Amino acid sequence: LAPFPATISWGGALAAVGTDTIYGLRGSTANDFYKYTISTNTWIALASAPANVVYTALSPVGTDTLYALQGWGTAFYKYTISTNTWTTLATSPGTFHGGALALCGLDTLYALGGDGTTNFYKYAISTNTWTTALALVPAGVAHGGDLVAVDTDTFYVLGGNGTANFWKYEVSKETGWGTLPNAQAALNPGYGELTHLGTKVGNNFYVALSDRNLLYRYDTSNDAWSEITRATGGGSIGSMV
């Protein structure tokens, strides 16, 4: 495939919108932003993010909007695809470092604080407000942590931070968190971008540990992990799946 237009390093992020387009921030304390069109195998540069990003997180909402955490800071942004413009939103309640961001439902984004903390936040899109009064993550989350929603009530979380911690969070339950079988390998600090809880495909999630050329699959129908194969090429800091 066509290579990414610039060097990807600490805290890069990718997000798919629709079936033919992927958007990417390259991290590495830069603000470069790009779009990849699958059908033509081409990248183009878009409007740069308002500030440099590192250990960022990028989440699509609908077909015209992406939300992004700055990382190593409290800035929070919205990108509008149709106008190729960025908007600065309400400041996040804490600094994000190796955290994650995901939409759950139609109006709510959830975010992990990262940096070894158990911080867990909720953002209401319609009111541009953050909420901190949520059940804390059962253990600290840092590099290697990630989360992905599967419906309007449930998402799965990798703890990272050198652990194999894996949890399920249910919005409708008061306590929220449930412990699941551990990932098959510890997700190392310093390699957070190498471990990504990919989009759900059928009953499965895919987790890549690019520093070890490993790819794992988690089956939600039987709560079981399996190693699929070893990648044929090596990955490094900033790799994503």
PDB file of C-alpha atoms in Angstrom:
ATOM      1  CA  LEU A   1       0.000   0.000   0.000  1.00  0.00           C
ATOM      2  CA  ALA A   2       0.987   3.634  -0.294  1.00  0.00           C
ATOM      3  CA  PRO A   3       3.117   4.626   2.709  1.00  0.00           C
ATOM      4  CA  PHE A   4       1.926   7.185   5.242  1.00  0.00           C
ATOM      5  CA  PRO A   5       3.111  10.629   4.040  1.00  0.00           C
ATOM      6  CA  ALA A   6       5.180  11.374   7.146  1.00  0.00           C
ATOM      7  CA  THR A   7       6.992   9.510   9.898  1.00  0.00           C
ATOM      8  CA  ILE A   8       4.595   8.026  12.460  1.00  0.00           C
ATOM      9  CA  SER A   9       5.800   7.941  16.038  1.00  0.00           C
ATOM     10  CA  TRP A  10       4.604   8.392  19.612  1.00  0.00           C
ATOM     11  CA  GLY A  11       0.844   8.687  19.855  1.00  0.00           C
ATOM     12  CA  GLY A  12      -0.300   8.486  16.265  1.00  0.00           C
ATOM     13  CA  ALA A  13      -3.954   7.629  15.659  1.00  0.00           C
ATOM     14  CA  LEU A  14      -6.137   6.277  12.837  1.00  0.00           C
ATOM     15  CA  ALA A  15      -9.921   6.337  12.449  1.00  0.00           C
ATOM     16  CA  ALA A  16     -12.093   4.884   9.696  1.00  0.00           C
ATOM     17  CA  VAL A  17     -15.119   6.801   8.403  1.00  0.00           C
ATOM     18  CA  GLY A  18     -17.409   4.896   6.066  1.00  0.00           C
ATOM     19  CA  THR A  19     -16.027   2.021   4.018  1.00  0.00           C
ATOM     20  CA  ASP A  20     -13.444   3.831   1.889  1.00  0.00           C
ATOM     21  CA  THR A  21     -11.716   6.438   4.042  1.00  0.00           C
ATOM     22  CA  ILE A  22      -9.208   6.447   6.905  1.00  0.00           C
ATOM     23  CA  TYR A  23      -8.019   9.580   8.719  1.00  0.00           C
ATOM     24  CA  GLY A  24      -4.706   9.790  10.527  1.00  0.00           C
ATOM     25  CA  LEU A  25      -2.801  11.977  12.985  1.00  0.00           C
ATOM     26  CA  ARG A  26       0.880  11.075  12.970  1.00  0.00           C
ATOM     27  CA  GLY A  27       1.639  12.003  16.587  1.00  0.00           C
ATOM     28  CA  SER A  28       5.308  12.579  17.375  1.00  0.00           C
ATOM     29  CA  THR A  29       4.454  16.055  18.784  1.00  0.00           C
ATOM     30  CA  ALA A  30       3.362  17.187  15.308  1.00  0.00           C
ATOM     31  CA  ASN A  31      -0.019  18.400  14.051  1.00  0.00           C
ATOM     32  CA  ASP A  32      -0.025  16.790  10.592  1.00  0.00           C
ATOM     33  CA  PHE A  33      -3.352  15.254   9.549  1.00  0.00           C
ATOM     34  CA  TYR A  34      -4.081  13.089   6.512  1.00  0.00           C
ATOM     35  CA  LYS A  35      -6.812  11.202   4.672  1.00  0.00           C
ATOM     36  CA  TYR A  36      -6.334   7.825   2.992  1.00  0.00           C
ATOM     37  CA  THR A  37      -8.740   6.645   0.286  1.00  0.00           C
ATOM     38  CA  ILE A  38      -8.803   2.859   0.147  1.00  0.00           C
ATOM     39  CA  SER A  39     -10.190   2.535  -3.391  1.00  0.00           C
ATOM     40  CA  THR A  40      -7.414   4.652  -4.922  1.00  0.00           C
ATOM     41  CA  ASN A  41      -4.632   3.797  -2.445  1.00  0.00           C
ATOM     42  CA  THR A  42      -3.804   7.485  -2.003  1.00  0.00           C
ATOM     43  CA  TRP A  43      -3.069   9.868   0.875  1.00  0.00           C
ATOM     44  CA  ILE A  44      -3.758  13.616   0.921  1.00  0.00           C
ATOM     45  CA  ALA A  45      -2.836  16.233   3.504  1.00  0.00           C
ATOM     46  CA  LEU A  46      -5.695  17.968   5.320  1.00  0.00           C
ATOM     47  CA  ALA A  47      -5.901  20.987   7.607  1.00  0.00           C
ATOM     48  CA  SER A  48      -3.451  20.578  10.472  1.00  0.00           C
ATOM     49  CA  ALA A  49      -4.709  20.058  14.014  1.00  0.00           C
ATOM     50  CA  PRO A  50      -4.816  23.247  16.133  1.00  0.00           C
ATOM     51  CA  ALA A  51      -1.799  22.114  18.180  1.00  0.00           C
ATOM     52  CA  ASN A  52       0.846  19.415  18.162  1.00  0.00           C
ATOM     53  CA  VAL A  53      -0.426  16.052  19.382  1.00  0.00           C
ATOM     54  CA  VAL A  54       1.249  13.107  21.081  1.00  0.00           C
ATOM     55  CA  TYR A  55      -0.363  10.043  22.664  1.00  0.00           C
ATOM     56  CA  THR A  56      -3.512  11.266  20.975  1.00  0.00           C
ATOM     57  CA  ALA A  57      -6.817   9.451  20.442  1.00  0.00           C
ATOM     58  CA  LEU A  58      -9.158   9.901  17.476  1.00  0.00           C
ATOM     59  CA  SER A  59     -12.817   8.849  17.344  1.00  0.00           C
ATOM     60  CA  PRO A  60     -15.334   9.220  14.476  1.00  0.00           C
ATOM     61  CA  VAL A  61     -18.919  10.319  15.146  1.00  0.00           C
ATOM     62  CA  GLY A  62     -21.260   9.854  12.202  1.00  0.00           C
ATOM     63  CA  THR A  63     -19.938  10.456   8.703  1.00  0.00           C
ATOM     64  CA  ASP A  64     -18.782  14.073   9.001  1.00  0.00           C
ATOM     65  CA  THR A  65     -17.032  14.454  12.356  1.00  0.00           C
ATOM     66  CA  LEU A  66     -13.990  13.216  14.232  1.00  0.00           C
ATOM     67  CA  TYR A  67     -13.029  14.034  17.831  1.00  0.00           C
ATOM     68  CA  ALA A  68      -9.428  14.129  19.040  1.00  0.00           C
ATOM     69  CA  LEU A  69      -7.600  14.357  22.357  1.00  0.00           C
ATOM     70  CA  GLN A  70      -4.422  16.404  22.231  1.00  0.00           C
ATOM     71  CA  GLY A  71      -2.514  14.085  24.544  1.00  0.00           C
ATOM     72  CA  TRP A  72      -0.027  15.355  27.135  1.00  0.00           C
ATOM     73  CA  GLY A  73      -2.473  18.196  27.618  1.00  0.00           C
ATOM     74  CA  THR A  74      -6.135  19.006  28.207  1.00  0.00           C
ATOM     75  CA  ALA A  75      -7.093  20.344  24.767  1.00  0.00           C
ATOM     76  CA  PHE A  76      -9.946  18.608  22.938  1.00  0.00           C
ATOM     77  CA  TYR A  77     -10.870  19.103  19.292  1.00  0.00           C
ATOM     78  CA  LYS A  78     -13.526  18.392  16.676  1.00  0.00           C
ATOM     79  CA  TYR A  79     -12.725  17.962  12.999  1.00  0.00           C
ATOM     80  CA  THR A  80     -15.486  18.554  10.420  1.00  0.00           C
ATOM     81  CA  ILE A  81     -14.861  16.553   7.271  1.00  0.00           C
ATOM     82  CA  SER A  82     -17.138  18.524   4.918  1.00  0.00           C
ATOM     83  CA  THR A  83     -15.406  21.829   5.666  1.00  0.00           C
ATOM     84  CA  ASN A  84     -11.891  20.528   6.456  1.00  0.00           C
ATOM     85  CA  THR A  85     -11.855  22.574   9.667  1.00  0.00           C
ATOM     86  CA  TRP A  86     -10.920  22.041  13.310  1.00  0.00           C
ATOM     87  CA  THR A  87     -12.845  23.426  16.310  1.00  0.00           C
ATOM     88  CA  THR A  88     -11.490  23.673  19.858  1.00  0.00           C
ATOM     89  CA  LEU A  89     -13.972  22.277  22.389  1.00  0.00           C
ATOM     90  CA  ALA A  90     -14.337  22.270  26.173  1.00  0.00           C
ATOM     91  CA  THR A  91     -11.080  21.542  27.975  1.00  0.00           C
ATOM     92  CA  SER A  92     -10.893  17.989  29.281  1.00  0.00           C
ATOM     93  CA  PRO A  93     -10.982  17.485  33.078  1.00  0.00           C
ATOM     94  CA  GLY A  94      -7.546  15.902  33.159  1.00  0.00           C
ATOM     95  CA  THR A  95      -4.387  15.433  31.142  1.00  0.00           C
ATOM     96  CA  PHE A  96      -4.448  12.477  28.771  1.00  0.00           C
ATOM     97  CA  HIS A  97      -1.296  10.436  28.286  1.00  0.00           C
ATOM     98  CA  GLY A  98      -1.651   7.033  26.687  1.00  0.00           C
ATOM     99  CA  GLY A  99      -5.427   7.169  27.128  1.00  0.00           C
ATOM    100  CA  ALA A 100      -8.211   6.345  24.674  1.00  0.00           C
ATOM    101  CA  LEU A 101     -11.485   7.742  23.310  1.00  0.00           C
ATOM    102  CA  ALA A 102     -14.604   6.031  21.927  1.00  0.00           C
ATOM    103  CA  LEU A 103     -18.230   6.812  21.104  1.00  0.00           C
ATOM    104  CA  CYS A 104     -20.854   4.797  22.979  1.00  0.00           C
ATOM    105  CA  GLY A 105     -24.418   5.657  21.943  1.00  0.00           C
ATOM    106  CA  LEU A 106     -25.298   8.672  19.822  1.00  0.00           C
ATOM    107  CA  ASP A 107     -24.219  11.567  22.030  1.00  0.00           C
ATOM    108  CA  THR A 108     -21.552  10.310  24.417  1.00  0.00           C
ATOM    109  CA  LEU A 109     -17.806   9.837  24.167  1.00  0.00           C
ATOM    110  CA  TYR A 110     -15.931   7.982  26.901  1.00  0.00           C
ATOM    111  CA  ALA A 111     -12.246   8.553  27.618  1.00  0.00           C
ATOM    112  CA  LEU A 112      -9.501   6.848  29.608  1.00  0.00           C
ATOM    113  CA  GLY A 113      -7.047   9.216  31.257  1.00  0.00           C
ATOM    114  CA  GLY A 114      -4.033   6.942  30.894  1.00  0.00           C
ATOM    115  CA  ASP A 115      -0.692   7.881  32.510  1.00  0.00           C
ATOM    116  CA  GLY A 116      -1.070   4.970  34.934  1.00  0.00           C
ATOM    117  CA  THR A 117      -4.256   6.436  36.439  1.00  0.00           C
ATOM    118  CA  THR A 118      -7.758   4.997  36.842  1.00  0.00           C
ATOM    119  CA  ASN A 119      -9.358   8.201  35.552  1.00  0.00           C
ATOM    120  CA  PHE A 120     -12.447   7.711  33.418  1.00  0.00           C
ATOM    121  CA  TYR A 121     -14.464  10.525  31.829  1.00  0.00           C
ATOM    122  CA  LYS A 122     -17.620  11.080  29.815  1.00  0.00           C
ATOM    123  CA  TYR A 123     -18.191  13.819  27.228  1.00  0.00           C
ATOM    124  CA  ALA A 124     -21.671  14.919  26.047  1.00  0.00           C
ATOM    125  CA  ILE A 125     -21.497  16.048  22.427  1.00  0.00           C
ATOM    126  CA  SER A 126     -24.764  18.016  22.454  1.00  0.00           C
ATOM    127  CA  THR A 127     -23.778  20.173  25.439  1.00  0.00           C
ATOM    128  CA  ASN A 128     -19.971  20.226  24.986  1.00  0.00           C
ATOM    129  CA  THR A 129     -19.473  19.195  28.628  1.00  0.00           C
ATOM    130  CA  TRP A 130     -17.303  16.664  30.473  1.00  0.00           C
ATOM    131  CA  THR A 131     -18.364  14.535  33.461  1.00  0.00           C
ATOM    132  CA  THR A 132     -15.952  12.931  35.927  1.00  0.00           C
ATOM    133  CA  ALA A 133     -18.459  11.201  38.255  1.00  0.00           C
ATOM    134  CA  LEU A 134     -18.004   7.711  36.830  1.00  0.00           C
ATOM    135  CA  ALA A 135     -16.821   4.432  38.341  1.00  0.00           C
ATOM    136  CA  LEU A 136     -13.034   4.435  38.113  1.00  0.00           C
ATOM    137  CA  VAL A 137     -11.207   1.881  36.012  1.00  0.00           C
ATOM    138  CA  PRO A 138     -10.310  -1.164  38.173  1.00  0.00           C
ATOM    139  CA  ALA A 139      -6.554  -0.587  37.698  1.00  0.00           C
ATOM    140  CA  GLY A 140      -4.243   1.979  36.168  1.00  0.00           C
ATOM    141  CA  VAL A 141      -4.263   2.430  32.389  1.00  0.00           C
ATOM    142  CA  ALA A 142      -1.255   3.671  30.421  1.00  0.00           C
ATOM    143  CA  HIS A 143       0.634   2.906  27.194  1.00  0.00           C
ATOM    144  CA  GLY A 144      -1.092  -0.031  25.552  1.00  0.00           C
ATOM    145  CA  GLY A 145      -4.511   0.899  26.919  1.00  0.00           C
ATOM    146  CA  ASP A 146      -7.448   1.155  24.546  1.00  0.00           C
ATOM    147  CA  LEU A 147     -11.241   0.945  24.400  1.00  0.00           C
ATOM    148  CA  VAL A 148     -13.833   0.223  21.749  1.00  0.00           C
ATOM    149  CA  ALA A 149     -17.636   0.320  21.945  1.00  0.00           C
ATOM    150  CA  VAL A 150     -19.747  -2.523  20.566  1.00  0.00           C
ATOM    151  CA  ASP A 151     -23.217  -0.998  21.054  1.00  0.00           C
ATOM    152  CA  THR A 152     -24.940   1.828  22.947  1.00  0.00           C
ATOM    153  CA  ASP A 153     -24.279   0.232  26.353  1.00  0.00           C
ATOM    154  CA  THR A 154     -21.070  -1.799  26.204  1.00  0.00           C
ATOM    155  CA  PHE A 155     -17.401  -1.375  25.439  1.00  0.00           C
ATOM    156  CA  TYR A 156     -14.208  -3.329  26.031  1.00  0.00           C
ATOM    157  CA  VAL A 157     -11.010  -1.969  27.581  1.00  0.00           C
ATOM    158  CA  LEU A 158      -7.362  -3.021  27.497  1.00  0.00           C
ATOM    159  CA  GLY A 159      -5.409  -1.827  30.526  1.00  0.00           C
ATOM    160  CA  GLY A 160      -1.953  -1.719  28.988  1.00  0.00           C
ATOM    161  CA  ASN A 161       0.612  -0.390  31.479  1.00  0.00           C
ATOM    162  CA  GLY A 162       2.674  -3.589  31.314  1.00  0.00           C
ATOM    163  CA  THR A 163      -0.313  -5.769  32.250  1.00  0.00           C
ATOM    164  CA  ALA A 164      -2.693  -8.118  30.439  1.00  0.00           C
ATOM    165  CA  ASN A 165      -5.752  -6.545  32.099  1.00  0.00           C
ATOM    166  CA  PHE A 166      -8.954  -6.671  30.070  1.00  0.00           C
ATOM    167  CA  TRP A 167     -12.380  -5.408  31.132  1.00  0.00           C
ATOM    168  CA  LYS A 168     -15.914  -4.839  29.927  1.00  0.00           C
ATOM    169  CA  TYR A 169     -17.821  -1.679  30.886  1.00  0.00           C
ATOM    170  CA  GLU A 170     -21.620  -1.548  30.801  1.00  0.00           C
ATOM    171  CA  VAL A 171     -23.116   1.945  30.951  1.00  0.00           C
ATOM    172  CA  SER A 172     -26.489   0.785  32.296  1.00  0.00           C
ATOM    173  CA  LYS A 173     -24.962  -0.886  35.365  1.00  0.00           C
ATOM    174  CA  GLU A 174     -24.246   1.224  38.422  1.00  0.00           C
ATOM    175  CA  THR A 175     -20.746  -0.140  38.994  1.00  0.00           C
ATOM    176  CA  GLY A 176     -20.098  -0.529  35.297  1.00  0.00           C
ATOM    177  CA  TRP A 177     -16.957  -2.681  35.237  1.00  0.00           C
ATOM    178  CA  GLY A 178     -16.556  -6.422  34.776  1.00  0.00           C
ATOM    179  CA  THR A 179     -13.308  -8.403  34.547  1.00  0.00           C
ATOM    180  CA  LEU A 180     -12.711 -10.646  31.528  1.00  0.00           C
ATOM    181  CA  PRO A 181     -10.001 -13.211  30.684  1.00  0.00           C
ATOM    182  CA  ASN A 182      -6.620 -11.501  30.491  1.00  0.00           C
ATOM    183  CA  ALA A 183      -5.055 -10.702  27.149  1.00  0.00           C
ATOM    184  CA  GLN A 184      -2.547 -13.345  26.052  1.00  0.00           C
ATOM    185  CA  ALA A 185       0.455 -11.093  26.526  1.00  0.00           C
ATOM    186  CA  ALA A 186       1.362  -8.172  28.731  1.00  0.00           C
ATOM    187  CA  LEU A 187       0.905  -4.872  26.930  1.00  0.00           C
ATOM    188  CA  ASN A 188       4.113  -3.013  27.501  1.00  0.00           C
ATOM    189  CA  PRO A 189       4.605   0.558  28.704  1.00  0.00           C
ATOM    190  CA  GLY A 190       6.422   2.468  26.010  1.00  0.00           C
ATOM    191  CA  TYR A 191       4.643   0.528  23.282  1.00  0.00           C
ATOM    192  CA  GLY A 192       1.104   1.798  23.760  1.00  0.00           C
ATOM    193  CA  GLU A 193       0.628   2.667  20.113  1.00  0.00           C
ATOM    194  CA  LEU A 194       1.613  -0.866  19.213  1.00  0.00           C
ATOM    195  CA  THR A 195      -1.359  -2.371  20.983  1.00  0.00           C
ATOM    196  CA  HIS A 196      -4.743  -1.488  19.613  1.00  0.00           C
ATOM    197  CA  LEU A 197      -8.135  -2.994  20.316  1.00  0.00           C
ATOM    198  CA  GLY A 198      -9.329  -2.955  16.738  1.00  0.00           C
ATOM    199  CA  THR A 199     -12.858  -2.522  15.428  1.00  0.00           C
ATOM    200  CA  LYS A 200     -15.184  -5.432  16.165  1.00  0.00           C
ATOM    201  CA  VAL A 201     -15.575  -7.809  13.221  1.00  0.00           C
ATOM    202  CA  GLY A 202     -18.431 -10.237  13.833  1.00  0.00           C
ATOM    203  CA  ASN A 203     -17.833 -11.544  17.351  1.00  0.00           C
ATOM    204  CA  ASN A 204     -14.125 -10.736  17.273  1.00  0.00           C
ATOM    205  CA  PHE A 205     -11.673  -8.017  18.236  1.00  0.00           C
ATOM    206  CA  TYR A 206      -8.117  -7.986  16.929  1.00  0.00           C
ATOM    207  CA  VAL A 207      -5.137  -6.839  18.983  1.00  0.00           C
ATOM    208  CA  ALA A 208      -1.752  -6.159  17.418  1.00  0.00           C
ATOM    209  CA  LEU A 209       1.518  -6.158  19.383  1.00  0.00           C
ATOM    210  CA  SER A 210       3.757  -4.844  16.663  1.00  0.00           C
ATOM    211  CA  ASP A 211       6.905  -4.769  18.765  1.00  0.00           C
ATOM    212  CA  ARG A 212       6.634  -8.566  18.908  1.00  0.00           C
ATOM    213  CA  ASN A 213       4.979  -9.018  15.471  1.00  0.00           C
ATOM    214  CA  LEU A 214       1.973 -10.660  17.136  1.00  0.00           C
ATOM    215  CA  LEU A 215      -1.713 -10.574  16.302  1.00  0.00           C
ATOM    216  CA  TYR A 216      -4.374 -11.834  18.728  1.00  0.00           C
ATOM    217  CA  ARG A 217      -8.106 -12.338  18.421  1.00  0.00           C
ATOM    218  CA  TYR A 218     -10.682 -12.063  21.194  1.00  0.00           C
ATOM    219  CA  ASP A 219     -14.033 -13.798  20.627  1.00  0.00           C
ATOM    220  CA  THR A 220     -16.867 -12.118  22.562  1.00  0.00           C
ATOM    221  CA  SER A 221     -19.158 -15.121  22.081  1.00  0.00           C
ATOM    222  CA  ASN A 222     -17.057 -17.344  24.352  1.00  0.00           C
ATOM    223  CA  ASP A 223     -14.734 -14.830  26.077  1.00  0.00           C
ATOM    224  CA  ALA A 224     -11.623 -16.491  24.671  1.00  0.00           C
ATOM    225  CA  TRP A 225      -8.299 -15.247  23.302  1.00  0.00           C
ATOM    226  CA  SER A 226      -6.278 -16.909  20.544  1.00  0.00           C
ATOM    227  CA  GLU A 227      -3.066 -16.100  18.676  1.00  0.00           C
ATOM    228  CA  ILE A 228      -3.739 -15.834  14.954  1.00  0.00           C
ATOM    229  CA  THR A 229      -0.327 -15.529  13.356  1.00  0.00           C
ATOM    230  CA  ARG A 230       2.957 -13.709  13.535  1.00  0.00           C
ATOM    231  CA  ALA A 231       3.179 -10.719  11.218  1.00  0.00           C
ATOM    232  CA  THR A 232       5.606 -11.055   8.337  1.00  0.00           C
ATOM    233  CA  GLY A 233       7.027  -7.567   8.875  1.00  0.00           C
ATOM    234  CA  GLY A 234       8.159  -5.779  11.981  1.00  0.00           C
ATOM    235  CA  GLY A 235       6.410  -2.846  13.595  1.00  0.00           C
ATOM    236  CA  SER A 236       7.705  -0.164  15.859  1.00  0.00           C
ATOM    237  CA  ILE A 237       6.581   2.781  17.952  1.00  0.00           C
ATOM    238  CA  GLY A 238       3.437   4.305  16.526  1.00  0.00           C
ATOM    239  CA  SER A 239       2.148   1.225  14.709  1.00  0.00           C
ATOM    240  CA  MET A 240      -1.629   0.812  14.601  1.00  0.00           C
ATOM    241  CA  VAL A 241      -4.206  -1.665  13.360  1.00  0.00           C
TER     242      VAL A 241
END
